[in-house]
Short mmCIF file of C-alpha atoms in Angstrom, two decimals:
data_model
loop_
_atom_site.label_atom_id
_atom_site.label_comp_id
_atom_site.label_asym_id
_atom_site.label_seq_id
_atom_site.Cartn_x
_atom_site.Cartn_y
_atom_site.Cartn_z
CA MET A 1 271.58 141.88 75.51
CA GLN A 2 272.20 140.34 72.07
CA LEU A 3 271.21 136.78 71.26
CA ALA A 4 274.18 136.32 68.93
CA LEU A 5 276.63 137.32 71.67
CA SER A 6 274.98 135.23 74.40
CA SER A 7 275.41 131.62 75.46
CA TRP A 8 272.47 129.25 75.71
CA PRO A 9 272.47 129.32 79.55
CA GLU A 10 272.20 133.11 79.38
CA ILE A 11 269.19 132.84 77.06
CA GLU A 12 267.64 130.27 79.39
CA ALA A 13 268.10 132.66 82.31
CA TYR A 14 266.61 135.53 80.30
CA LEU A 15 263.52 133.45 79.50
CA ALA A 16 262.94 132.99 83.22
CA ARG A 17 262.21 136.72 83.48
CA SER A 18 260.98 137.64 79.99
CA THR A 19 259.42 135.88 77.02
CA GLY A 20 259.91 138.89 74.76
CA ILE A 21 262.45 139.46 71.99
CA VAL A 22 263.01 142.23 69.45
CA VAL A 23 263.91 141.22 65.88
CA PRO A 24 265.30 143.95 63.59
CA ILE A 25 264.15 143.26 60.04
CA GLY A 26 265.24 145.08 56.92
CA SER A 27 266.62 144.76 53.42
CA MET A 28 269.84 144.73 51.44
CA GLU A 29 269.27 147.24 48.65
CA GLN A 30 270.76 150.32 47.04
CA HIS A 31 270.18 153.67 48.74
CA GLY A 32 271.42 156.16 46.20
CA PRO A 33 274.97 157.38 45.55
CA ASN A 34 275.84 158.09 49.20
CA GLY A 35 273.59 155.63 51.04
CA LEU A 36 274.76 152.27 52.35
CA ILE A 37 273.30 149.17 50.71
CA GLY A 38 272.45 147.77 54.13
CA THR A 39 270.59 150.91 55.24
CA ASP A 40 267.17 149.28 55.76
CA ALA A 41 268.67 146.53 57.92
CA LEU A 42 271.15 148.81 59.69
CA CYS A 43 268.62 151.43 60.83
CA PRO A 44 266.41 149.16 62.96
CA ASP A 45 269.48 147.31 64.25
CA ILE A 46 271.24 150.53 65.30
CA ILE A 47 268.14 151.84 67.08
CA ALA A 48 267.35 148.51 68.73
CA LYS A 49 270.91 148.00 69.98
CA VAL A 50 270.89 151.38 71.72
CA ALA A 51 267.47 150.65 73.22
CA ALA A 52 268.38 147.12 74.31
CA GLY A 53 271.53 148.38 75.98
CA GLU A 54 269.45 150.74 78.09
CA ALA A 55 266.33 148.67 78.74
CA GLY A 56 267.84 145.18 78.95
CA PHE A 57 265.56 143.39 76.49
CA LEU A 58 266.90 140.62 74.24
CA LEU A 59 267.84 141.54 70.70
CA ALA A 60 267.84 138.96 67.90
CA PRO A 61 270.25 139.15 64.98
CA PRO A 62 268.80 141.19 62.13
CA PHE A 63 266.72 139.51 59.44
CA ASN A 64 268.66 141.56 56.93
CA VAL A 65 267.53 140.49 53.45
CA GLY A 66 263.95 141.27 52.50
CA ASN A 67 261.59 141.85 49.60
CA ALA A 68 263.49 144.22 47.28
CA GLN A 69 263.21 142.88 43.73
CA HIS A 70 262.69 146.36 42.28
CA HIS A 71 266.21 147.38 43.36
CA LEU A 72 268.01 144.63 41.44
CA GLY A 73 268.95 147.08 38.67
CA PHE A 74 271.65 148.39 41.01
CA PRO A 75 274.76 146.33 41.86
CA GLY A 76 274.86 144.93 45.38
CA SER A 77 271.12 144.68 45.98
CA ILE A 78 269.89 141.28 47.21
CA THR A 79 266.27 140.14 47.47
CA LEU A 80 264.09 137.31 48.67
CA ARG A 81 260.95 136.33 46.81
CA PRO A 82 257.89 137.07 48.96
CA SER A 83 257.18 133.34 49.27
CA THR A 84 260.76 132.67 50.39
CA MET A 85 260.64 135.47 52.94
CA ILE A 86 257.33 134.24 54.35
CA ALA A 87 258.71 130.70 54.71
CA ALA A 88 261.91 131.93 56.37
CA LEU A 89 259.95 134.04 58.85
CA GLN A 90 257.83 131.02 59.74
CA ASP A 91 261.02 129.16 60.66
CA TRP A 92 262.40 132.08 62.69
CA ILE A 93 259.14 132.41 64.59
CA ALA A 94 258.82 128.66 65.19
CA SER A 95 262.41 128.40 66.42
CA LEU A 96 261.97 131.21 68.94
CA VAL A 97 258.60 129.90 70.12
CA ARG A 98 260.11 126.44 70.57
CA HIS A 99 262.40 127.89 73.24
CA GLY A 100 259.61 129.68 75.10
CA PHE A 101 259.46 133.14 73.53
CA ARG A 102 255.88 134.40 73.35
CA ASP A 103 256.12 138.11 72.49
CA LEU A 104 257.98 138.72 69.21
CA TYR A 105 258.40 142.36 68.22
CA PHE A 106 259.74 142.96 64.71
CA LEU A 107 261.29 146.41 64.15
CA ASN A 108 261.17 147.01 60.41
CA GLY A 109 263.33 149.19 58.19
CA HIS A 110 261.88 148.55 54.71
CA GLY A 111 258.42 149.34 53.38
CA GLY A 112 258.57 146.44 50.91
CA ASN A 113 258.67 144.02 53.85
CA ILE A 114 255.29 145.00 55.25
CA ALA A 115 253.16 142.78 53.00
CA PRO A 116 255.24 139.56 53.36
CA VAL A 117 255.74 140.03 57.11
CA THR A 118 252.07 140.57 57.85
CA THR A 119 251.26 137.59 55.61
CA ALA A 120 253.76 135.48 57.56
CA PHE A 121 252.02 136.52 60.78
CA SER A 122 248.64 135.51 59.29
CA GLU A 123 250.08 132.14 58.23
CA TYR A 124 251.36 131.54 61.76
CA TYR A 125 248.07 132.44 63.42
CA ALA A 126 246.16 130.34 60.86
CA SER A 127 248.05 127.23 61.93
CA TRP A 128 246.61 127.65 65.43
CA SER A 129 243.13 128.52 64.22
CA LEU A 130 243.02 125.38 62.06
CA ARG A 131 243.94 123.27 65.09
CA GLY A 132 241.22 124.94 67.09
CA GLU A 133 243.63 126.05 69.80
CA PRO A 134 244.22 129.55 71.23
CA CYS A 135 247.56 130.96 70.10
CA PRO A 136 249.85 131.89 73.03
CA VAL A 137 252.18 133.90 70.79
CA ARG A 138 251.89 137.60 69.97
CA LEU A 139 253.56 138.99 66.85
CA LYS A 140 253.99 142.71 66.21
CA LEU A 141 255.47 144.65 63.30
CA GLN A 142 256.53 148.28 63.72
CA ASN A 143 258.31 150.49 61.20
CA TRP A 144 261.07 152.41 62.97
CA TRP A 145 260.08 155.70 61.31
CA GLU A 146 256.52 155.29 62.62
CA LEU A 147 257.56 155.06 66.26
CA PRO A 148 255.82 157.91 68.13
CA GLY A 149 257.42 161.29 67.41
CA VAL A 150 260.06 160.01 64.99
CA MET A 151 258.50 160.94 61.66
CA GLN A 152 257.76 164.47 62.82
CA LEU A 153 261.32 164.89 64.04
CA CYS A 154 262.64 163.74 60.66
CA ARG A 155 260.42 166.29 58.94
CA ASP A 156 261.59 169.01 61.32
CA ILE A 157 265.26 168.21 60.66
CA PHE A 158 264.75 167.84 56.90
CA PRO A 159 261.85 170.12 55.87
CA VAL A 160 262.95 169.90 52.23
CA GLY A 161 264.33 166.85 50.44
CA GLU A 162 263.52 164.11 52.96
CA GLY A 163 261.94 162.09 50.16
CA MET A 164 260.66 158.53 49.94
CA HIS A 165 263.73 156.38 49.28
CA ALA A 166 267.36 156.97 50.22
CA THR A 167 265.93 159.56 52.61
CA ALA A 168 268.10 162.05 54.43
CA SER A 169 266.92 160.66 57.79
CA GLU A 170 267.71 156.99 57.16
CA VAL A 171 271.11 157.84 55.70
CA SER A 172 271.77 159.99 58.79
CA VAL A 173 270.93 157.07 61.10
CA THR A 174 273.43 154.83 59.32
CA TYR A 175 276.07 157.58 59.43
CA TYR A 176 275.53 157.85 63.18
CA GLY A 177 275.97 154.10 63.57
CA TYR A 178 278.90 153.85 61.14
CA PRO A 179 280.64 157.23 60.97
CA ASP A 180 283.62 155.75 59.12
CA SER A 181 281.26 154.97 56.22
CA VAL A 182 280.11 158.55 55.57
CA LYS A 183 280.22 159.30 51.83
CA ARG A 184 280.22 162.75 50.25
CA VAL A 185 278.80 162.64 46.73
CA GLU A 186 277.48 165.38 44.45
CA MET A 187 274.03 164.45 43.15
CA THR A 188 272.10 165.88 40.22
CA PRO A 189 269.35 166.91 40.48
CA LYS A 190 269.73 167.93 44.10
CA ILE A 191 266.28 166.57 44.92
CA ALA A 192 265.45 163.36 43.06
CA PRO A 193 262.24 162.98 41.02
CA ILE A 194 259.07 161.27 42.21
CA ALA A 195 257.26 158.69 40.08
CA GLY A 196 255.89 155.19 40.14
CA PHE A 197 257.63 151.98 39.09
CA THR A 198 257.01 148.32 38.40
CA ASP A 199 260.03 146.04 38.05
CA ALA A 200 263.77 146.56 38.46
CA ALA A 201 264.30 147.83 34.91
CA ASP A 202 261.47 150.36 35.23
CA TYR A 203 262.82 151.55 38.58
CA ARG A 204 266.31 152.11 37.17
CA ALA A 205 264.87 153.97 34.18
CA ASN A 206 262.78 156.30 36.37
CA PHE A 207 265.40 156.82 39.08
CA PRO A 208 268.88 156.55 37.49
CA ASP A 209 270.81 157.10 40.74
CA GLY A 210 268.38 155.18 42.97
CA ARG A 211 266.86 158.04 44.95
CA ILE A 212 263.14 158.88 45.08
CA GLY A 213 262.26 162.48 46.00
CA SER A 214 265.22 162.83 48.33
CA ASP A 215 268.35 164.89 48.93
CA PRO A 216 270.46 162.66 51.19
CA SER A 217 273.47 164.97 50.84
CA GLN A 218 271.97 166.65 53.95
CA ALA A 219 272.67 163.56 56.05
CA THR A 220 275.14 163.81 58.95
CA PRO A 221 276.00 161.62 61.96
CA GLU A 222 274.88 164.43 64.28
CA LYS A 223 271.41 164.53 62.75
CA GLY A 224 271.31 160.76 62.94
CA ALA A 225 272.10 160.91 66.65
CA ARG A 226 268.99 163.06 67.25
CA ILE A 227 266.80 160.63 65.33
CA VAL A 228 268.23 157.56 67.08
CA ALA A 229 267.75 159.15 70.51
CA ALA A 230 264.08 159.83 69.79
CA ALA A 231 263.50 156.40 68.26
CA LYS A 232 265.28 154.68 71.16
CA SER A 233 263.03 156.26 73.78
CA ALA A 234 259.88 155.49 71.79
CA LEU A 235 261.01 151.91 71.19
CA ILE A 236 261.73 151.25 74.86
CA SER A 237 258.28 152.53 75.80
CA GLU A 238 256.52 150.49 73.12
CA VAL A 239 258.47 147.28 73.72
CA SER A 240 257.97 147.50 77.49
CA ALA A 241 254.22 147.82 76.99
CA PHE A 242 254.13 145.00 74.44
CA PHE A 243 256.13 142.57 76.55
CA GLY A 244 253.80 143.25 79.47
CA ALA A 245 253.95 143.76 83.20
CA ASN A 246 255.12 140.20 83.86
CA ASP A 247 258.49 140.85 82.24
CA ARG A 248 261.02 142.06 84.76
CA LEU A 249 263.28 144.09 82.46
CA GLU A 250 265.64 146.38 84.27
CA ALA A 251 267.25 149.52 82.92
CA HIS A 252 271.03 149.38 82.52
CA GLY A 253 271.69 152.95 81.46
#
């Protein structure tokens, strides 16, 4: 069930049986020569849509632009300042809570989002603490690659060249979700270098094609299907536990 494709009476009916919602959150940034710019937003959205279709939980539209200033040396990348992202998340959370949602599960696709998202959570909880009232809302952040069993599967599928950015696994997930967007590109070196970076100019200088430690030429839709299947099952289990026994979600698949 997708919020964007639902009417308000359908959301009202959903809230009568569940106060939980899953929010995919990612980034709009370069992912090497063959990776899609939307990869970090697409991965959690693809996984969550498959899981929601089976488990029946409500899926919010993706929060698809995040904290990615260091990728601005590559055309197409878009970023929010951390302060802007924190403020926007406060409004998203407040809007959902206003309608009666109490369990907000954010499925993340970008490591650079972790600090601003957790800070946004702290800001939200602080508003209740300062009023001296118990907060009825629970906020959770989970990286899709850290769902139980997923990281090990990615390592098993890609024992060499998985890397840290523009990874073979995340590119595979997007190719599974959007097979018409598969891109075949020769990359040199085959496995990208590993180093640190500071700002966008330093990143581009250290990683000329955008990759870090990866060989995403290994990515295929079939490998992505294996990763999505594992992530879907883990997500359903985790979301069901987080939403709690009072939610009467029913499987549809």
